[in-house]
JSON list of N, CA and C in Angstrom, two decimals:
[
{"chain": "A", "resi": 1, "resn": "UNK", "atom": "N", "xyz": [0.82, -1.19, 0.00]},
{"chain": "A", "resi": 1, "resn": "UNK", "atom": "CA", "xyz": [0.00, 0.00, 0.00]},
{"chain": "A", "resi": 1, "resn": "UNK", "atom": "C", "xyz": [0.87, 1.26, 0.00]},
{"chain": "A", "resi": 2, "resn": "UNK", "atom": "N", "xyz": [2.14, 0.91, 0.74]},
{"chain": "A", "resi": 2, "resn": "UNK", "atom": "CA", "xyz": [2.73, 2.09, 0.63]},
{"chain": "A", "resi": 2, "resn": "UNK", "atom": "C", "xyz": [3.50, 2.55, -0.44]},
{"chain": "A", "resi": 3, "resn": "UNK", "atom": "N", "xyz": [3.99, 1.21, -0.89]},
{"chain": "A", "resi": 3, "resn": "UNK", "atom": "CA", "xyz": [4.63, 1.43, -2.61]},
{"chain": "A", "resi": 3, "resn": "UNK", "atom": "C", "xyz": [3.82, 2.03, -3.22]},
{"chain": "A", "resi": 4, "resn": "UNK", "atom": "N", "xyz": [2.63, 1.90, -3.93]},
{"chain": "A", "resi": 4, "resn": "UNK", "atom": "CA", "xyz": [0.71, 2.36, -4.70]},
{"chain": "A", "resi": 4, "resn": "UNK", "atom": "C", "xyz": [0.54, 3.60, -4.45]},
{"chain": "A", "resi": 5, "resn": "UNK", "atom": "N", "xyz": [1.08, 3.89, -2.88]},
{"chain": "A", "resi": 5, "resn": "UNK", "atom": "CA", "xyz": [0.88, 5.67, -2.53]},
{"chain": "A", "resi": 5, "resn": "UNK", "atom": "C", "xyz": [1.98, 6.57, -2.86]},
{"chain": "A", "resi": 6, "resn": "UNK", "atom": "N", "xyz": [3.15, 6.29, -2.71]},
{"chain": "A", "resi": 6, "resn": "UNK", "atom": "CA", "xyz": [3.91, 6.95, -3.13]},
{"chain": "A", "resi": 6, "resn": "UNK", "atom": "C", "xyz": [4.24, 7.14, -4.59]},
{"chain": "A", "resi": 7, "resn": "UNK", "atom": "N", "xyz": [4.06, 5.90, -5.76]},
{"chain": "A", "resi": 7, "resn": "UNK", "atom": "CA", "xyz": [3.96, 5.59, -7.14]},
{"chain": "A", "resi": 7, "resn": "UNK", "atom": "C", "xyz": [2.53, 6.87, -7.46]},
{"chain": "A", "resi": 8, "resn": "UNK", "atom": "N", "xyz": [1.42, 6.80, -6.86]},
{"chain": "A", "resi": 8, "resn": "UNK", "atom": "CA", "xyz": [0.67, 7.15, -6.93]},
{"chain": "A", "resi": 8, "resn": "UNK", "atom": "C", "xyz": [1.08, 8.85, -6.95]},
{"chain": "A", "resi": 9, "resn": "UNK", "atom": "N", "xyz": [1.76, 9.55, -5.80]},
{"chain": "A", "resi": 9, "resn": "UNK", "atom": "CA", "xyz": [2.27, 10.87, -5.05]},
{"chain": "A", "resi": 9, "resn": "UNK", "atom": "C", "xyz": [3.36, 11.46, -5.56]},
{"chain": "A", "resi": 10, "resn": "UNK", "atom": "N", "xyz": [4.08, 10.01, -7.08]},
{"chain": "A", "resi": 10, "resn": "UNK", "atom": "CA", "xyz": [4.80, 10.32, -7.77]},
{"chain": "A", "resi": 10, "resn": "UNK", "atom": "C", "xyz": [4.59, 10.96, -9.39]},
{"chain": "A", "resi": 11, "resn": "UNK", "atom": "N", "xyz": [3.37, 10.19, -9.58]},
{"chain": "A", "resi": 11, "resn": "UNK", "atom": "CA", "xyz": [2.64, 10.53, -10.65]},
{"chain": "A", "resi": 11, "resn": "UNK", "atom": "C", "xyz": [2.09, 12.20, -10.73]},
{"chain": "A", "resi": 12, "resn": "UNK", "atom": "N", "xyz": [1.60, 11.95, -9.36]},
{"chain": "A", "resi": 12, "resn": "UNK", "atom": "CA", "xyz": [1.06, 13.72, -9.46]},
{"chain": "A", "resi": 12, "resn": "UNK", "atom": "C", "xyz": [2.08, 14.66, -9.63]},
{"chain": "A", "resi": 13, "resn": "UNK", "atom": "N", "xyz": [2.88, 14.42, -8.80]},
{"chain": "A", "resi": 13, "resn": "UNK", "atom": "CA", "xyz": [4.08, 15.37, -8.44]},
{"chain": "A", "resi": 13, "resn": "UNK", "atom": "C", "xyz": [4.73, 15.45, -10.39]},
{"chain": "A", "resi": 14, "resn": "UNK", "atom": "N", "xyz": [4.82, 14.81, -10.59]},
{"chain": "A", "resi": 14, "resn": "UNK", "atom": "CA", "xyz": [5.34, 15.11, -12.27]},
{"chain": "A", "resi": 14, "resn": "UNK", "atom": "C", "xyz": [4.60, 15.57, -12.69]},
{"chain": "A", "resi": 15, "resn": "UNK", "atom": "N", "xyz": [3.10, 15.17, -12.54]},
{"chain": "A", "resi": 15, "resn": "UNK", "atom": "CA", "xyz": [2.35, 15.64, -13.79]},
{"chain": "A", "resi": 15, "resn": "UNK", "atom": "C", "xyz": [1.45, 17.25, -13.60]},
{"chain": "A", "resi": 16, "resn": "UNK", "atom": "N", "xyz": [2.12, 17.43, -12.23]},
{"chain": "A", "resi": 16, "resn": "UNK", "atom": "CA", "xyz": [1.57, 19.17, -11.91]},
{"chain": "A", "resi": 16, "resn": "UNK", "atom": "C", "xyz": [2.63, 19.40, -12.12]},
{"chain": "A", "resi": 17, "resn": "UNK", "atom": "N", "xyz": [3.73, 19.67, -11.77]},
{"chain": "A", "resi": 17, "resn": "UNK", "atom": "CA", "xyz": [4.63, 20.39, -12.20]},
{"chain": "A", "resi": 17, "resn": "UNK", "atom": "C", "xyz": [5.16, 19.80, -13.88]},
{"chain": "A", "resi": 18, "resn": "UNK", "atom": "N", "xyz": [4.74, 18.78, -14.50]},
{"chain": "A", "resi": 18, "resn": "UNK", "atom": "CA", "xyz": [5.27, 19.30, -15.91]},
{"chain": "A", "resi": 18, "resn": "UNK", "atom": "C", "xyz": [4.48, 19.61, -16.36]},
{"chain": "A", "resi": 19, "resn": "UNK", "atom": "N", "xyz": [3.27, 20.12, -16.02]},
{"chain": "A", "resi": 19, "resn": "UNK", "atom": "CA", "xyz": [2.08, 21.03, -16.32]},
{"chain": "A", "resi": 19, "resn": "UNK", "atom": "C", "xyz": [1.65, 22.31, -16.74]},
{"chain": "A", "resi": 20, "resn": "UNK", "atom": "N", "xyz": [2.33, 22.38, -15.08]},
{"chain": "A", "resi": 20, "resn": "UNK", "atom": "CA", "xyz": [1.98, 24.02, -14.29]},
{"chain": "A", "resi": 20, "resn": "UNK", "atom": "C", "xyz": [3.35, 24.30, -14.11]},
{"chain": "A", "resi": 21, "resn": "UNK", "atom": "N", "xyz": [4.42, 24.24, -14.64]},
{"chain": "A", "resi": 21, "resn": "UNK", "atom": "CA", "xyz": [6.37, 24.18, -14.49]},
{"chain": "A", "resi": 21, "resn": "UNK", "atom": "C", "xyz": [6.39, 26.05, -14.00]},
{"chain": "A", "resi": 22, "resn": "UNK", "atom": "N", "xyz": [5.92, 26.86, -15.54]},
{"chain": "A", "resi": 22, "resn": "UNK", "atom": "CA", "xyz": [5.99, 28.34, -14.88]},
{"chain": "A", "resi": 22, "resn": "UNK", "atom": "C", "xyz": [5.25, 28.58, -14.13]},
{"chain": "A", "resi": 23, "resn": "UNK", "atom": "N", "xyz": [3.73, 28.68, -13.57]},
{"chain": "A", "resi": 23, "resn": "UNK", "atom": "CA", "xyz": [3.14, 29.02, -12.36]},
{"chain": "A", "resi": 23, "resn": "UNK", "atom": "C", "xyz": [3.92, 28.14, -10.98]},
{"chain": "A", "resi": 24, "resn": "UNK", "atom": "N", "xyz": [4.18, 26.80, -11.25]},
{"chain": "A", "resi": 24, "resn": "UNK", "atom": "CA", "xyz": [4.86, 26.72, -9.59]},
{"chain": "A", "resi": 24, "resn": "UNK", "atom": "C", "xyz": [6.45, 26.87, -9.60]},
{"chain": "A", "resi": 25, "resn": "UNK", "atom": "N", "xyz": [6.73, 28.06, -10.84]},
{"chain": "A", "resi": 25, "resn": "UNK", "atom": "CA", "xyz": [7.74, 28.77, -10.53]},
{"chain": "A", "resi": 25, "resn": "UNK", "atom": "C", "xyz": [7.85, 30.22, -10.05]},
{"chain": "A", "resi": 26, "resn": "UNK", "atom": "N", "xyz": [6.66, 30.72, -10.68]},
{"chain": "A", "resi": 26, "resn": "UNK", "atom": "CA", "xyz": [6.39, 32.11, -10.29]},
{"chain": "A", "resi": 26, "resn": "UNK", "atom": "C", "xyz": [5.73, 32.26, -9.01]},
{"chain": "A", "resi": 27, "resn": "UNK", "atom": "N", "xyz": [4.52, 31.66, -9.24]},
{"chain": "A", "resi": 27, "resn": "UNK", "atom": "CA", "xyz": [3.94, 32.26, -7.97]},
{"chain": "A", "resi": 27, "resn": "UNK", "atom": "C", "xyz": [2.94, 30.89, -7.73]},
{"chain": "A", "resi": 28, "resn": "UNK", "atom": "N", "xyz": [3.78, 29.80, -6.93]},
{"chain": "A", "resi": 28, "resn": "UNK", "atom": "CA", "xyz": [2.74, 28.74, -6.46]},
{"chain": "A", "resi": 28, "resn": "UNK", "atom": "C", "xyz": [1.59, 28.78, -5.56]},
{"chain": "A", "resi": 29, "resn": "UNK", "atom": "N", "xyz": [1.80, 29.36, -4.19]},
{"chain": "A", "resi": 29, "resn": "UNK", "atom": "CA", "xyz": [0.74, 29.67, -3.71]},
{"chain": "A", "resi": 29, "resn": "UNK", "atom": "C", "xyz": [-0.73, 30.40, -3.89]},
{"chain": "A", "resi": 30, "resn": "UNK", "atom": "N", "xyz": [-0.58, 31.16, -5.08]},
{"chain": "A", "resi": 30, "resn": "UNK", "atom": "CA", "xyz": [-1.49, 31.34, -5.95]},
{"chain": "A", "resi": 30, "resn": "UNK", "atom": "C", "xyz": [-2.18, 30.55, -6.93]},
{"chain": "A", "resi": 31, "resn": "UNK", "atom": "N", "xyz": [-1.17, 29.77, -7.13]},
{"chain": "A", "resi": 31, "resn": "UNK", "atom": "CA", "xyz": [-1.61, 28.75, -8.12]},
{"chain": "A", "resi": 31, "resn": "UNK", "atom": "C", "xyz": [-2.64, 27.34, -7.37]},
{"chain": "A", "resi": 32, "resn": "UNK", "atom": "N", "xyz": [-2.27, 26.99, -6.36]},
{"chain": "A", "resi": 32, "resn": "UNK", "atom": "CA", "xyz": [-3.35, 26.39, -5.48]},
{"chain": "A", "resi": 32, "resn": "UNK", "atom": "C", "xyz": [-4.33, 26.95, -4.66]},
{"chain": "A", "resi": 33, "resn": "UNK", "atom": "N", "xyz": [-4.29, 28.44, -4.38]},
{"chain": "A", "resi": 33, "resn": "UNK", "atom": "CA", "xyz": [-5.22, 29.20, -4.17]},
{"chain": "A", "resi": 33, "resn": "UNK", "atom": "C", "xyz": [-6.79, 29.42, -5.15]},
{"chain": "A", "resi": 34, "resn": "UNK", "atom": "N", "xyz": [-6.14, 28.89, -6.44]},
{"chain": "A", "resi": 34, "resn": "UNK", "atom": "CA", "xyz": [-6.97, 29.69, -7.66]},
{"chain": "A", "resi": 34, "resn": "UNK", "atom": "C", "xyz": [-6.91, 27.89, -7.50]},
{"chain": "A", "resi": 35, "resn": "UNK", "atom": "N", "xyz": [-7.20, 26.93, -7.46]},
{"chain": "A", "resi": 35, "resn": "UNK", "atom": "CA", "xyz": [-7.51, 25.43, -7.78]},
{"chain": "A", "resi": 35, "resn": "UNK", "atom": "C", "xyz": [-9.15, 25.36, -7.54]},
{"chain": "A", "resi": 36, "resn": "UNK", "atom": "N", "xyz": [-10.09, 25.68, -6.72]},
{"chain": "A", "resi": 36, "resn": "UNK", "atom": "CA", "xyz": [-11.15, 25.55, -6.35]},
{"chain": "A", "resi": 36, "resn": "UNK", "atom": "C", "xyz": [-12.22, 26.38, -7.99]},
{"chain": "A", "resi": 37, "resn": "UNK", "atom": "N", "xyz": [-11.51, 27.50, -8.27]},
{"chain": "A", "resi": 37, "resn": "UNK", "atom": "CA", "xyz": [-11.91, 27.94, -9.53]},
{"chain": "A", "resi": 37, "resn": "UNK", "atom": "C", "xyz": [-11.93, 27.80, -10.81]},
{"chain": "A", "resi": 38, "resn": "UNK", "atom": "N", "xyz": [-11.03, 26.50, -10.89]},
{"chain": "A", "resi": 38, "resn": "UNK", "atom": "CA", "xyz": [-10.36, 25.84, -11.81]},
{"chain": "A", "resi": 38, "resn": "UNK", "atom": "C", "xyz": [-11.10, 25.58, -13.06]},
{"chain": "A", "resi": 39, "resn": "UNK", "atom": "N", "xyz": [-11.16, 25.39, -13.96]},
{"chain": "A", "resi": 39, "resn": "UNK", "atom": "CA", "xyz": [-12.35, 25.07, -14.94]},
{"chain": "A", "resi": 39, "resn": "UNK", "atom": "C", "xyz": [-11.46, 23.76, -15.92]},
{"chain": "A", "resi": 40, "resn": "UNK", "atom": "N", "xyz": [-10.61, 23.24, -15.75]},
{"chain": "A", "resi": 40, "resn": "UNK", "atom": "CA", "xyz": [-10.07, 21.79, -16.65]},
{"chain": "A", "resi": 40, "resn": "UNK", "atom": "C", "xyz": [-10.99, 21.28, -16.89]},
{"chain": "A", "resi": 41, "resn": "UNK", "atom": "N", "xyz": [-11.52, 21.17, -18.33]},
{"chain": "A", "resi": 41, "resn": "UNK", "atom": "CA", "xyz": [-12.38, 20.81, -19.03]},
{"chain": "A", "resi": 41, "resn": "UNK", "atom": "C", "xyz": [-13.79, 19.98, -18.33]},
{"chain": "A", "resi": 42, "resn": "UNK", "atom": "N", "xyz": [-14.17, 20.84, -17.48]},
{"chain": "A", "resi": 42, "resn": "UNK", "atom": "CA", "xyz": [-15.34, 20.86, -16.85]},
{"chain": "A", "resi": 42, "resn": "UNK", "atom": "C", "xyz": [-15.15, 19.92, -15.24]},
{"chain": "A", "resi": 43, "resn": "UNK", "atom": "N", "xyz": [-13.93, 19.46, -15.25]},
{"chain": "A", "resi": 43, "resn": "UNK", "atom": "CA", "xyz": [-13.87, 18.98, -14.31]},
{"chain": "A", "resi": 43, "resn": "UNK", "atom": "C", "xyz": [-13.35, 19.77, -12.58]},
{"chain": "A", "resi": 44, "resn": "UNK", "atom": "N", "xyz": [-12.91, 21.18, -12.98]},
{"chain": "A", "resi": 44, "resn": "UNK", "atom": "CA", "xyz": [-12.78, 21.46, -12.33]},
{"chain": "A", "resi": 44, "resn": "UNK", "atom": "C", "xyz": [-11.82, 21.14, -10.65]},
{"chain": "A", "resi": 45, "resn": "UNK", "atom": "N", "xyz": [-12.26, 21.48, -9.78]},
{"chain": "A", "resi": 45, "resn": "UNK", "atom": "CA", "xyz": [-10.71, 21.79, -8.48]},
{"chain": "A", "resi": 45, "resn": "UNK", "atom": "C", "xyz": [-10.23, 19.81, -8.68]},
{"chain": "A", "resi": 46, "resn": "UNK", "atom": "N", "xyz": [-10.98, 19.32, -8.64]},
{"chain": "A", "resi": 46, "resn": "UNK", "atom": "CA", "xyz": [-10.31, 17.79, -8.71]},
{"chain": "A", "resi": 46, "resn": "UNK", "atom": "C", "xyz": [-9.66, 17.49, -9.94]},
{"chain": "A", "resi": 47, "resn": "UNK", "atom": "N", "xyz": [-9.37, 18.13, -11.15]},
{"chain": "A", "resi": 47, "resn": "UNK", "atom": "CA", "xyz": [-8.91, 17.36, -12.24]},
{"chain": "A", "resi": 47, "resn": "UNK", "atom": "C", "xyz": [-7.49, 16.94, -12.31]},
{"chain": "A", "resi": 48, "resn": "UNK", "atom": "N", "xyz": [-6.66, 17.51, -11.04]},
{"chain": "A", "resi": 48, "resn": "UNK", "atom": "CA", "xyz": [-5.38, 16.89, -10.80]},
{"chain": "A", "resi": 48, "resn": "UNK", "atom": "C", "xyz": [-5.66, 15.44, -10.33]},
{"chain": "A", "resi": 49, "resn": "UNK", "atom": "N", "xyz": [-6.45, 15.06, -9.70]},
{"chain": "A", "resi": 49, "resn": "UNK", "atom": "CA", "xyz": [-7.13, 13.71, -9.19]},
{"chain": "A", "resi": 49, "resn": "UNK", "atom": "C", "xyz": [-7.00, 12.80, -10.53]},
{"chain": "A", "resi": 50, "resn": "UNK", "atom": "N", "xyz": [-8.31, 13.05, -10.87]},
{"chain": "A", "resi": 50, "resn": "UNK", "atom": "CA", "xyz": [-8.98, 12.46, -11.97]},
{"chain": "A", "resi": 50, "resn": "UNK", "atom": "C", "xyz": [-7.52, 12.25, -12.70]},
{"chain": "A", "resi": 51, "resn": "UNK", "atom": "N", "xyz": [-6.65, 13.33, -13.80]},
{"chain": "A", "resi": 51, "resn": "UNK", "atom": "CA", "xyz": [-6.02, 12.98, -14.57]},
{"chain": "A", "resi": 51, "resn": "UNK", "atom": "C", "xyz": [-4.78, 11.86, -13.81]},
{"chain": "A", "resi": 52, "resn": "UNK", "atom": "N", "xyz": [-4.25, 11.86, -12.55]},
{"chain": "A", "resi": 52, "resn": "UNK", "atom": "CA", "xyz": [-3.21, 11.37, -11.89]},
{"chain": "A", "resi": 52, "resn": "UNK", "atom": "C", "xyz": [-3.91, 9.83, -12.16]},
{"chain": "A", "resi": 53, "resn": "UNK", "atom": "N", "xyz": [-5.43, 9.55, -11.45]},
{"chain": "A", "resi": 53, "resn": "UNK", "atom": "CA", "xyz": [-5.68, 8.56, -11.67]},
{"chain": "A", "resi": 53, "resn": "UNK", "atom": "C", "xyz": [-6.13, 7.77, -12.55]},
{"chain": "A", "resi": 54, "resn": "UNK", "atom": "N", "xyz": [-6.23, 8.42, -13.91]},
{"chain": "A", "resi": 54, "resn": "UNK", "atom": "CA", "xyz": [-6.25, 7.82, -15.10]},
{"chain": "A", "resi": 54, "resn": "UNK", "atom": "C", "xyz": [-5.01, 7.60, -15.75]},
{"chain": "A", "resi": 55, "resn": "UNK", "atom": "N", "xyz": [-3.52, 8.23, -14.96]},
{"chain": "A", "resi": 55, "resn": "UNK", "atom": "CA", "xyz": [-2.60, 7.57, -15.90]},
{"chain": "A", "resi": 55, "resn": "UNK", "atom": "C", "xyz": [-1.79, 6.63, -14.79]},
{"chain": "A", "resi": 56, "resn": "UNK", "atom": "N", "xyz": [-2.30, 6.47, -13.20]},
{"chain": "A", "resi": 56, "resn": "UNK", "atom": "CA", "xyz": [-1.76, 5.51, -12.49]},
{"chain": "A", "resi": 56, "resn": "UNK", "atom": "C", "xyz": [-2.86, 4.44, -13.11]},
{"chain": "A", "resi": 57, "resn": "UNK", "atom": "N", "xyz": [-3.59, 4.20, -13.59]},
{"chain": "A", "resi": 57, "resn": "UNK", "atom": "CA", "xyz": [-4.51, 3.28, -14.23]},
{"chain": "A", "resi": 57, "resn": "UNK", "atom": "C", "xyz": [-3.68, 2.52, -15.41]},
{"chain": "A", "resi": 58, "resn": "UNK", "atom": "N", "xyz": [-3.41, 3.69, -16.08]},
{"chain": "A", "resi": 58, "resn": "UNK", "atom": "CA", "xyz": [-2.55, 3.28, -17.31]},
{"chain": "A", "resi": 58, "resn": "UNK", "atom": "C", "xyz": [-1.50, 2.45, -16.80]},
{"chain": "A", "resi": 59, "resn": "UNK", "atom": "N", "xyz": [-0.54, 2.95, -16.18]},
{"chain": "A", "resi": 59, "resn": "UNK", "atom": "CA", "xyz": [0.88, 2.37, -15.21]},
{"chain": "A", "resi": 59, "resn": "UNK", "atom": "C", "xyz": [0.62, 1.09, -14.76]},
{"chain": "A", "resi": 60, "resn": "UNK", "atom": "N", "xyz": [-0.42, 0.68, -14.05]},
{"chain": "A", "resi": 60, "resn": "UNK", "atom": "CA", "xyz": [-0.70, 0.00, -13.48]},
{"chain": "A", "resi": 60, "resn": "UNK", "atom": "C", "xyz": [-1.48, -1.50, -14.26]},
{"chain": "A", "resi": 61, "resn": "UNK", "atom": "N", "xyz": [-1.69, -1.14, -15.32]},
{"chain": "A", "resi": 61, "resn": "UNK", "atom": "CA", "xyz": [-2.22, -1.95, -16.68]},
{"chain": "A", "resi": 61, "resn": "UNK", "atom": "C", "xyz": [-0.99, -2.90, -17.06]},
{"chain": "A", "resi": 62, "resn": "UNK", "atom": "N", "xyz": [0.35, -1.93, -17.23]},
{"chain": "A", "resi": 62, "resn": "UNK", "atom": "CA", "xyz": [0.83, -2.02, -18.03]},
{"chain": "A", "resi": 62, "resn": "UNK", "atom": "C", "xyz": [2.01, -2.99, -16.74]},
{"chain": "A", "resi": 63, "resn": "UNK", "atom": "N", "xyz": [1.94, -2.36, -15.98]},
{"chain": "A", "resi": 63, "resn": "UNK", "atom": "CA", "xyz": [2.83, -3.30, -14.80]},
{"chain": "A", "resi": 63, "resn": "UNK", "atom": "C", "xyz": [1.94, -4.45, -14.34]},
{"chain": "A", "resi": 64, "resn": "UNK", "atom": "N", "xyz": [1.31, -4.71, -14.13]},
{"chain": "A", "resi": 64, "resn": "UNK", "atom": "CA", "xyz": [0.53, -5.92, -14.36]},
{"chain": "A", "resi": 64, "resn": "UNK", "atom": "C", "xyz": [0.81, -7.20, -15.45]},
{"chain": "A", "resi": 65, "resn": "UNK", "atom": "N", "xyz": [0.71, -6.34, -16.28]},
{"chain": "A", "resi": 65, "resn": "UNK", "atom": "CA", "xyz": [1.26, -7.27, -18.30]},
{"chain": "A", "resi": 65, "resn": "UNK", "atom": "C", "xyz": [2.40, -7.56, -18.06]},
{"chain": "A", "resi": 66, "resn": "UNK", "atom": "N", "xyz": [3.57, -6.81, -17.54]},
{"chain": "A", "resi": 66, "resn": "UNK", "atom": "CA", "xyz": [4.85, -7.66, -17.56]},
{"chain": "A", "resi": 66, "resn": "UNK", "atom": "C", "xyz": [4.92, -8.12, -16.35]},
{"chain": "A", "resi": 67, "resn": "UNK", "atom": "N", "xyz": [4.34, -8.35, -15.35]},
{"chain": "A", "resi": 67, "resn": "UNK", "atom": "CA", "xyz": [4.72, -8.94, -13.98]},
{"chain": "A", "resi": 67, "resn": "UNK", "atom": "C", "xyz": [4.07, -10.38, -14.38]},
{"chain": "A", "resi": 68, "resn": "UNK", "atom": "N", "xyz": [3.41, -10.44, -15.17]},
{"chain": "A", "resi": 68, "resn": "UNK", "atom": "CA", "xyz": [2.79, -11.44, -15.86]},
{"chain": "A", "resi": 68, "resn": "UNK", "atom": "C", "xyz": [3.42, -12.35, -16.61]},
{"chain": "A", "resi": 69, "resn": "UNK", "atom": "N", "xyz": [4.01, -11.60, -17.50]},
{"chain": "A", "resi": 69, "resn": "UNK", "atom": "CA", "xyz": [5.23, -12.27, -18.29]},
{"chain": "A", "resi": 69, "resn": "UNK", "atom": "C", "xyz": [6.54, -12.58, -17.52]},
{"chain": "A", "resi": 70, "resn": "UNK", "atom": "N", "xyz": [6.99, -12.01, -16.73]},
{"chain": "A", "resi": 70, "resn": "UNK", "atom": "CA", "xyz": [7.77, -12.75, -15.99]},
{"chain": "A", "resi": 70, "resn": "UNK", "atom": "C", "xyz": [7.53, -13.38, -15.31]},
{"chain": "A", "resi": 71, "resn": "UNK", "atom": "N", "xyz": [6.24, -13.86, -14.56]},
{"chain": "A", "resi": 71, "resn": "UNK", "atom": "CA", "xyz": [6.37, -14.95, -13.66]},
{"chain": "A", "resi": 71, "resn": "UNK", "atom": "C", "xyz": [6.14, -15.95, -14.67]},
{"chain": "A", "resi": 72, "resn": "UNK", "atom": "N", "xyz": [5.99, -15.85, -16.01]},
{"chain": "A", "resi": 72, "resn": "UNK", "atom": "CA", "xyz": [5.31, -17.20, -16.97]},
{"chain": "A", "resi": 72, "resn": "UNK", "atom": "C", "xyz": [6.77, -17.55, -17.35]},
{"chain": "A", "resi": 73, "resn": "UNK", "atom": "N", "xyz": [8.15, -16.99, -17.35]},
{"chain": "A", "resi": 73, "resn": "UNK", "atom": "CA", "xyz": [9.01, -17.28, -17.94]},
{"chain": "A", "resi": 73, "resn": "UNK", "atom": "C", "xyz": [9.93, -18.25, -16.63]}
]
């Protein structure tokens, strides 16, 4: 569980900052201030969620398929 959370805490952490790279260079605390107002394609203050957990989904597909193949070998 704790590997899943941090893999998980790793995903975000890249994918806001290779995102948002100049706002959480300029002025971050603003930049999570203004999150509740957010408008990401309708999804709004959660779409860091949503997108993190649609590509730990992906990750997790795909680590599955070869953990697969190696235990068959």
């Amino acid at each position: 569980m704790k590997k899943e959370l941090s893999i998980f805490t790793g995903i975000f952490l890249f994918l806001a900052i290779g995102m948002h790279f100049k706002e959480w260079l300029s002025h971050p605390i603003d930049h999570v201030i203004a999150l509740p107002t957010a408008g990401a394609y309708g999804i709004g203050a959660f779409h860091p969620l949503i997108f993190t957990l649609i590509v730990y989904i992906i990750i997790s597909i795909f680590r599955v398929i070869f953990s697969f193949f190696e235990r068959s070998k």
